[in-house]
mmCIF file of C-alpha atoms and ligand atoms in Angstrom:
data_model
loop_
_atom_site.group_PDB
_atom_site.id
_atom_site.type_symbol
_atom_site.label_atom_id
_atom_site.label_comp_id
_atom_site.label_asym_id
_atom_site.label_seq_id
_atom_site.Cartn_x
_atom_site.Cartn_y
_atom_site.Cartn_z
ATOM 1 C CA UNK A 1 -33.969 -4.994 4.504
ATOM 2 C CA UNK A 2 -33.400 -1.222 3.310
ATOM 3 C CA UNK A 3 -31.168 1.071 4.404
ATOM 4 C CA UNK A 4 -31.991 2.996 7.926
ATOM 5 C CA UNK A 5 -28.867 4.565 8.596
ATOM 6 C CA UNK A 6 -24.992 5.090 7.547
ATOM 7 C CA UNK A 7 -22.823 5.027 10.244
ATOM 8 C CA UNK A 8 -19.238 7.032 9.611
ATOM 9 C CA UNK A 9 -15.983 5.736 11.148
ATOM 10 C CA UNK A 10 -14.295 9.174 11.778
ATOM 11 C CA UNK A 11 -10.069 9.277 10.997
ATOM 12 C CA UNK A 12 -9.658 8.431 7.297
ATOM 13 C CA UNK A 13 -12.793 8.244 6.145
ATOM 14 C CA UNK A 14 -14.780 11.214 7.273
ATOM 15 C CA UNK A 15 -11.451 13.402 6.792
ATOM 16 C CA UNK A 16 -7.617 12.671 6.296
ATOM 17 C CA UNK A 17 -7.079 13.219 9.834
ATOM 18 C CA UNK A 18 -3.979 10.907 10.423
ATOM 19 C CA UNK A 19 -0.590 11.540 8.343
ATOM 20 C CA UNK A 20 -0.911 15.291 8.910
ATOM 21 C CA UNK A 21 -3.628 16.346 11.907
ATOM 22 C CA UNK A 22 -2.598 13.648 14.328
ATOM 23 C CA UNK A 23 0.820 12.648 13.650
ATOM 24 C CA UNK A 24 1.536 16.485 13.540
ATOM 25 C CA UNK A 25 0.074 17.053 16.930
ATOM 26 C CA UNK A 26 1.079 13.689 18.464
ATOM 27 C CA UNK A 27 5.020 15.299 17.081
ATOM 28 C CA UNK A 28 4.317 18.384 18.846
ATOM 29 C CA UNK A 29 3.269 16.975 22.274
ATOM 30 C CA UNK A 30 6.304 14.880 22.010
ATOM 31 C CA UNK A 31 8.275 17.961 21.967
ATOM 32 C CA UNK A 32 6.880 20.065 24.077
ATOM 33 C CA UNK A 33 7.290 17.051 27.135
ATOM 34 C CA UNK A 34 10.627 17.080 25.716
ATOM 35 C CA UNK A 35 10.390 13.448 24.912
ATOM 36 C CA UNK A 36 13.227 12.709 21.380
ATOM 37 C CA UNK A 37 10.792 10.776 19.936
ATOM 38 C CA UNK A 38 9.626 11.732 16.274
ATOM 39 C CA UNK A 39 7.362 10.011 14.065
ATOM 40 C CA UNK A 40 7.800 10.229 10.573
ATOM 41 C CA UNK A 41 5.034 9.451 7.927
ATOM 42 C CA UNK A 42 5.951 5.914 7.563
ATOM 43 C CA UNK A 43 6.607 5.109 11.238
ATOM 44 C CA UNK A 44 3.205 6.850 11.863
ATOM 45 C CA UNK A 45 1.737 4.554 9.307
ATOM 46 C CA UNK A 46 3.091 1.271 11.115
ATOM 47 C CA UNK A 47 1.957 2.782 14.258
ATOM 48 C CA UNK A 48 -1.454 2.714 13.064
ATOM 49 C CA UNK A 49 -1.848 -0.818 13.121
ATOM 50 C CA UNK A 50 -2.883 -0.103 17.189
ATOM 51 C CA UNK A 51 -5.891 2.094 17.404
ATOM 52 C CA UNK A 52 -6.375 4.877 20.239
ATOM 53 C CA UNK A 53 -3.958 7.446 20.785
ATOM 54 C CA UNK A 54 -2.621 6.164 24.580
ATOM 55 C CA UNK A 55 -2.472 2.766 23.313
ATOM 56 C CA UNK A 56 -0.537 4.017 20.324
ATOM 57 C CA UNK A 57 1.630 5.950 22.204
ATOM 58 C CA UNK A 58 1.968 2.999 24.661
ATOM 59 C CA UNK A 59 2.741 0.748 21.751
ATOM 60 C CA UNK A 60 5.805 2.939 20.553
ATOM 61 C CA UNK A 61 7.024 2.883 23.693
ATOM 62 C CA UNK A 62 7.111 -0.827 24.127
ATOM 63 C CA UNK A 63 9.217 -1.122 20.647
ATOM 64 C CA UNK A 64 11.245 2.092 20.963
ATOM 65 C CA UNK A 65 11.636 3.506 24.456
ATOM 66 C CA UNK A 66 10.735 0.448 27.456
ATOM 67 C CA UNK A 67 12.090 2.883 30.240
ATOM 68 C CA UNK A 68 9.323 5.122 29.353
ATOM 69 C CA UNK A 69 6.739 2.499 30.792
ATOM 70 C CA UNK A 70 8.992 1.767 33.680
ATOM 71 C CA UNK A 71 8.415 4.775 35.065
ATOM 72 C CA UNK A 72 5.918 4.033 37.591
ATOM 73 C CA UNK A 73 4.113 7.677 36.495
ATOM 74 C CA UNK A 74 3.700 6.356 32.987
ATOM 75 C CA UNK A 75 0.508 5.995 33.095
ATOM 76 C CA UNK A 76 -0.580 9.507 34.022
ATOM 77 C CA UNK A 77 2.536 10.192 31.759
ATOM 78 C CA UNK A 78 0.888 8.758 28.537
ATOM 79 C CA UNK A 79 -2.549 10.365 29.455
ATOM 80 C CA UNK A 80 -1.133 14.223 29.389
ATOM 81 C CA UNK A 81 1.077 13.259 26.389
ATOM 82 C CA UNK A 82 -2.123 12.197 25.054
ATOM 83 C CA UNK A 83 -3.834 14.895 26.520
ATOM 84 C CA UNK A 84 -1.404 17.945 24.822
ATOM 85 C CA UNK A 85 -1.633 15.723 21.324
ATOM 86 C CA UNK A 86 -5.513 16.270 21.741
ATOM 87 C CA UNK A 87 -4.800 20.400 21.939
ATOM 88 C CA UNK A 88 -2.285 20.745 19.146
ATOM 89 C CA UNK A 89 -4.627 18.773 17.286
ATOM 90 C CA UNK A 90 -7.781 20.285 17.787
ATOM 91 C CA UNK A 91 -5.989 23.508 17.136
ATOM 92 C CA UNK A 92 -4.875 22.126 13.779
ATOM 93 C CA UNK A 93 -9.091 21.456 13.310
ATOM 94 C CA UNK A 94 -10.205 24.668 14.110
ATOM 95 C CA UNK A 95 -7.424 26.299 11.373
ATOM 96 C CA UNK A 96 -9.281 24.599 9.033
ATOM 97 C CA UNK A 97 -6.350 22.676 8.295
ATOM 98 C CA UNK A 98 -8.430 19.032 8.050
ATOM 99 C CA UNK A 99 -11.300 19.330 5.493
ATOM 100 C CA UNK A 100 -13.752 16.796 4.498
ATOM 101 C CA UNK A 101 -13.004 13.872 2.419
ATOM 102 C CA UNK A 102 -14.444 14.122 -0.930
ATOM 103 C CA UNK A 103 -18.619 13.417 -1.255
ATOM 104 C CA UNK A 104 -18.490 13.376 2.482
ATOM 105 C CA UNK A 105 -20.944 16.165 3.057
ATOM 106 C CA UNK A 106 -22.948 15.635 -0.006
ATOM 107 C CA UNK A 107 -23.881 12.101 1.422
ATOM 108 C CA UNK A 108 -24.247 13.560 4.480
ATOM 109 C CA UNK A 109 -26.891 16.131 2.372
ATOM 110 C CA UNK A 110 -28.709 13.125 1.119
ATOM 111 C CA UNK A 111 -29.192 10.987 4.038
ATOM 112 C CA UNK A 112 -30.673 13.887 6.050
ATOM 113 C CA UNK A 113 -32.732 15.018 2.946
ATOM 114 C CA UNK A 114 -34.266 11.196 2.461
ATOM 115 C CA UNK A 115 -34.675 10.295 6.379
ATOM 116 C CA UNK A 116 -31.499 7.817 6.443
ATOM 117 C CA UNK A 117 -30.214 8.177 10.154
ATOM 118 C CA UNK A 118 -26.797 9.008 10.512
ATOM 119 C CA UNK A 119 -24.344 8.094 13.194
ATOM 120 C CA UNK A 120 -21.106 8.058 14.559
ATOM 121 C CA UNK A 121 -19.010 4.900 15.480
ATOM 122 C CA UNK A 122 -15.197 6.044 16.188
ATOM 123 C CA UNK A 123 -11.994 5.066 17.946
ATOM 124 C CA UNK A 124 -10.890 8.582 18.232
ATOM 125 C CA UNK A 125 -11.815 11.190 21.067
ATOM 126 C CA UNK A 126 -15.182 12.807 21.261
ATOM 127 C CA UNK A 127 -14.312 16.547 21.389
ATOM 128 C CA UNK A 128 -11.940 15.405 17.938
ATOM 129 C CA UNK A 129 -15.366 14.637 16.375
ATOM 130 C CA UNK A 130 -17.871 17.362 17.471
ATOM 131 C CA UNK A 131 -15.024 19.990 16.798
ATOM 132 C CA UNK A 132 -14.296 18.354 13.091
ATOM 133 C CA UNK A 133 -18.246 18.337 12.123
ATOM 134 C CA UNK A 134 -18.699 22.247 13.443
ATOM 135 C CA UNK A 135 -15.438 23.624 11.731
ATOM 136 C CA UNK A 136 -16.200 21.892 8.431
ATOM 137 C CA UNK A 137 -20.322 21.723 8.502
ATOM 138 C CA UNK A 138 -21.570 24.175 10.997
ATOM 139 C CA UNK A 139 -22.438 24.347 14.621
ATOM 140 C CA UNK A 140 -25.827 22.450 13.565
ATOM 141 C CA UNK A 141 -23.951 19.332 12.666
ATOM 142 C CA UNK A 142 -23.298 17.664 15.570
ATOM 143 C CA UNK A 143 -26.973 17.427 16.212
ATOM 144 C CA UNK A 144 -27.427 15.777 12.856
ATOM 145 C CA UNK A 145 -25.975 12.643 13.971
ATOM 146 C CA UNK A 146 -28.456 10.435 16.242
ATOM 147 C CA UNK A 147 -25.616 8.687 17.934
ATOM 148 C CA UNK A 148 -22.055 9.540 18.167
ATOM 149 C CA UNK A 149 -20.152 6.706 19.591
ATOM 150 C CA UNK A 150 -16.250 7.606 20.269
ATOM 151 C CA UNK A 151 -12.964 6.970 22.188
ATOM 152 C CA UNK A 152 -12.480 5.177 25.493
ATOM 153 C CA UNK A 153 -16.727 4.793 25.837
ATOM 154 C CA UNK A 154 -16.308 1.204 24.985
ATOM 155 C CA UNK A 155 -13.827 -1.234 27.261
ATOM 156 C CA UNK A 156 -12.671 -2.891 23.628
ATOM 157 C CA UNK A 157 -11.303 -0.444 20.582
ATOM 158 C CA UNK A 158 -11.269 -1.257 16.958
ATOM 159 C CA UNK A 159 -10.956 -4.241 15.515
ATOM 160 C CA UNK A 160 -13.470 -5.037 18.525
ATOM 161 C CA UNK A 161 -16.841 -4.610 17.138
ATOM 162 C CA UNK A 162 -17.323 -3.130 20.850
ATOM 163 C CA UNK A 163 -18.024 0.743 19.872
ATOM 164 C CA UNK A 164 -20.613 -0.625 16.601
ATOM 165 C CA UNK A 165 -22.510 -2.467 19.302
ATOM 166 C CA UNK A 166 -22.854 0.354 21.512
ATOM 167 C CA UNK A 167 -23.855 2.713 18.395
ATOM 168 C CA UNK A 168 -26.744 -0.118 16.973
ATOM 169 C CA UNK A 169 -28.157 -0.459 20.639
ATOM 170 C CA UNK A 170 -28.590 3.422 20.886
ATOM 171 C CA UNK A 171 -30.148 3.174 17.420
ATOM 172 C CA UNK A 172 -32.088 0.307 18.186
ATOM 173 C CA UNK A 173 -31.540 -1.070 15.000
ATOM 174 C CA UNK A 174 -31.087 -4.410 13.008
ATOM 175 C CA UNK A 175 -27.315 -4.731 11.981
ATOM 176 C CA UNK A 176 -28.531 -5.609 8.389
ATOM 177 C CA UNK A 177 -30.832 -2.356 8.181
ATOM 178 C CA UNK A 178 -27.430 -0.289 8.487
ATOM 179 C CA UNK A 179 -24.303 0.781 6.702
ATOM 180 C CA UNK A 180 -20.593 1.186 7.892
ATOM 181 C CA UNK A 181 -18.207 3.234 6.155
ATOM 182 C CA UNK A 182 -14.844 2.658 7.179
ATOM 183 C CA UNK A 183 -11.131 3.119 6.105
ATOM 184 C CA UNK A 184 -9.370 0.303 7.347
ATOM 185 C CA UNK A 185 -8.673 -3.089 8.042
ATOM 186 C CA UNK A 186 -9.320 -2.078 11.472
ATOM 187 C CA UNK A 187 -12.716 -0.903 10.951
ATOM 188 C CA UNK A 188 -13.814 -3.086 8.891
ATOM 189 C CA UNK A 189 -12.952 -6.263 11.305
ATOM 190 C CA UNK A 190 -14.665 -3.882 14.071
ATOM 191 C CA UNK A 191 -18.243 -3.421 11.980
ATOM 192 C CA UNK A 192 -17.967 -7.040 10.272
ATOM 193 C CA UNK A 193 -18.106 -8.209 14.077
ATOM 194 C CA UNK A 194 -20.959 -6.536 14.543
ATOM 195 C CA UNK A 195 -22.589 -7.876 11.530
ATOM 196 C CA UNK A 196 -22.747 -4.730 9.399
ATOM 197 C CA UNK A 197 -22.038 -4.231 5.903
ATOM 198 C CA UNK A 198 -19.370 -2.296 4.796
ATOM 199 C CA UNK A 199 -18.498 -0.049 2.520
ATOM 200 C CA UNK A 200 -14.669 0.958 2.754
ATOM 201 C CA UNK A 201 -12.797 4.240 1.416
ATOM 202 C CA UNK A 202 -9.373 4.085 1.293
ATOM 203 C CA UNK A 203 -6.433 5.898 1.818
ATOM 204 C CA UNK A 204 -2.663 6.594 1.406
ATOM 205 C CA UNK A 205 -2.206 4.467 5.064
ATOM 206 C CA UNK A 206 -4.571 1.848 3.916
ATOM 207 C CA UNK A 207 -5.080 1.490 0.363
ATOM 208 C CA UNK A 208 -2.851 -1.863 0.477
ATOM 209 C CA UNK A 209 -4.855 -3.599 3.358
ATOM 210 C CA UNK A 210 -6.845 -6.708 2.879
ATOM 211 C CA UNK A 211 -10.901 -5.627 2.757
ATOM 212 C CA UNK A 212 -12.195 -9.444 2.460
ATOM 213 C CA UNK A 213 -15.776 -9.160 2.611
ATOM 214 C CA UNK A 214 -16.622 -5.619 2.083
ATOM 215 C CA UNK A 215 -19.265 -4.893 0.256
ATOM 216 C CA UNK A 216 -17.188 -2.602 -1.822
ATOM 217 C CA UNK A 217 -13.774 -0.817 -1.871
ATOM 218 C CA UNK A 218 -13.541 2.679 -3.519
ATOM 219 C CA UNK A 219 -11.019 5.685 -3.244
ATOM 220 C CA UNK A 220 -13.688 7.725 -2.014
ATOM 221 C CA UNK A 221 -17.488 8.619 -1.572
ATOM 222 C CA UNK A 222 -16.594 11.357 -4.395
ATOM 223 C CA UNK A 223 -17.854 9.285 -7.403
ATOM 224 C CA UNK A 224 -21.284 7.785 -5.360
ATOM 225 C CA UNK A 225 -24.074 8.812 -3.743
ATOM 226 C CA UNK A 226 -26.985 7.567 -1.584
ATOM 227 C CA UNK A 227 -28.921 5.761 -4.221
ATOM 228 C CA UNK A 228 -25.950 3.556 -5.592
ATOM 229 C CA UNK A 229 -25.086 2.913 -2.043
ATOM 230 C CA UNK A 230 -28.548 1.703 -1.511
ATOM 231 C CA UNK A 231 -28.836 -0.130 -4.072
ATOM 232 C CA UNK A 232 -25.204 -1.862 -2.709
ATOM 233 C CA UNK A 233 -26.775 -2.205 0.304
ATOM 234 C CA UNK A 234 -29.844 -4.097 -1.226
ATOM 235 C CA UNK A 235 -28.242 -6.850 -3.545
ATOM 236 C CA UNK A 236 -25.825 -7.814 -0.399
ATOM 237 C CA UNK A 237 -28.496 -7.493 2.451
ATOM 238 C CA UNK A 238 -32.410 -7.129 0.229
ATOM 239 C CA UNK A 239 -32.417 -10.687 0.221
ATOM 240 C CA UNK A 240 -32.339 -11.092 4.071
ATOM 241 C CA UNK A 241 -36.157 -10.661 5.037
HETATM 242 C C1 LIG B 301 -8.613 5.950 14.436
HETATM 243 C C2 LIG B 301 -7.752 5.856 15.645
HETATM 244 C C3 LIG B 301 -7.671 7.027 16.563
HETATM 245 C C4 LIG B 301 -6.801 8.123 16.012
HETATM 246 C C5 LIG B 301 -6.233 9.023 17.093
HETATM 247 O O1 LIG B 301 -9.900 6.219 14.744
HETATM 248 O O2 LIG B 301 -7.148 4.840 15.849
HETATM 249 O O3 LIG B 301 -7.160 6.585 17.760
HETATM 250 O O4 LIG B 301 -5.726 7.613 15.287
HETATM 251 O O5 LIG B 301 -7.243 9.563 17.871
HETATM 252 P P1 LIG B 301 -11.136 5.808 13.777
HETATM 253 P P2 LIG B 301 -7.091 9.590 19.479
HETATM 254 O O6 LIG B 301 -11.851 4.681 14.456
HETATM 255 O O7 LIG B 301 -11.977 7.026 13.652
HETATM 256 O O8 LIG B 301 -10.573 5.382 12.445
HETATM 257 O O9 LIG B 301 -5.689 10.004 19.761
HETATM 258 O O10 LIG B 301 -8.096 10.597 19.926
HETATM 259 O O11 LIG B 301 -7.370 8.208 19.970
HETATM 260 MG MG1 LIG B 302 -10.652 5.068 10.404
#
């Protein structure tokens, strides 16, 4: 089966968005609700073991601050805290402040320049992704993705293969005839359950996590390109019909 299309997990692997766009604007939010909580690179890095931003934010609570979800309002709380992260955040984006992750756009290049379909399959919210691919690649580039699937579209987040489901459907296309690229164990549990091989990059949060039966682990996509990832792609998933 060859390759028909790459689809891009978005935080860590299309750009270094977590240690210093997120945590920095979740921080911020924090502040300006007047809330004393901080979270420090390696806090931030244990929080990420719960994906989405409200459940994240929900999840600190439950360790460090129960009273917050007392609150009958905490709810509604933890959706404008989440809400003001999303501003200071997307403020941090348009500075130019989160670039690309190396080979990132040169894959990107290739795919569109030899007809492999590109999509979108992300935990994170949807303006975070259209406002990411215009600031670094142009107001054209949102359009150059067939199918962006992100945030709170799916019932089930990451490691739930929920949101890769929902991206193959809208591609109508054979798990096998695709590629994930992901960062994390997270990720990778969420496109493995939907039957799609995996390439992961890794990063500072996630260079130590366990990557069993990816079909490779590099730094980055700055030493590859689209032929060597076909050719991955091909001795994993040729065989298959
Ligand atoms: C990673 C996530 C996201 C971000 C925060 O997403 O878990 O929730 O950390 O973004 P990805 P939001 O699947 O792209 O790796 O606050 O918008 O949820
Ligand atoms: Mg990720």
């Amino acid at each position: 089966m060859s390759l028909a299309a790459i689809i891009f997990d978005v935080d860590g692997t299309l750009a270094d968005t977590e240690r210093d766009g997120h945590r920095p604007a979740f921080n911020a939010a924090f502040a300006e609700a007047g809330l004393a909580w901080h979270w420090d690179e390696q806090l931030y890095g244990e929080l990420l073991a719960v994906t989405g931003g409200k459940e994240r934010i929900r999840h600190y609570a439950t360790l460090h601050d129960p009273g917050f979800l007392l609150d009958p309002d905490s709810e509604s709380r933890t959706a404008r805290l989440h809400a003001a992260k999303t501003r200071h955040f997307l403020a941090l984006l348009e500075s130019g402040g989160i670039p690309l992750r190396p080979g990132v756009e040169q894959l990107i290049g290739e795919s569109r320049d030899q007809g492999v379909r590109l999509a979108i399959a992300t935990t994170t919210t949807p303006e975070n992704v259209t406002t990411l691919l215009r600031v670094n690649l142009g107001p054209e580039a949102e359009g150059w993705f067939e199918v962006i699937g992100a945030g709170d579209i799916v019932p089930a987040k990451k490691p739930a293969p929920d949101i890769y489901h929902w991206v193959l459907r809208r591609l109508a296309l054979p798990a096998g005839s695709c590629l994930a690229i992901e960062d994390s164990a997270n990720g990778l549990a969420a496109s493995l359950g939907a039957a799609i091989p995996t390439l992961i990059t890794t990063n500072a949060y996630t260079a130590d996590q366990d990557f069993g039966g990816a079909l490779a682990v590099i730094p980055d996509l700055g030493k590859t390109d689209l032929a060597r990832l076909r050719q991955l792609h091909l001795t994993t998933y040729g065989q298959h019909k």
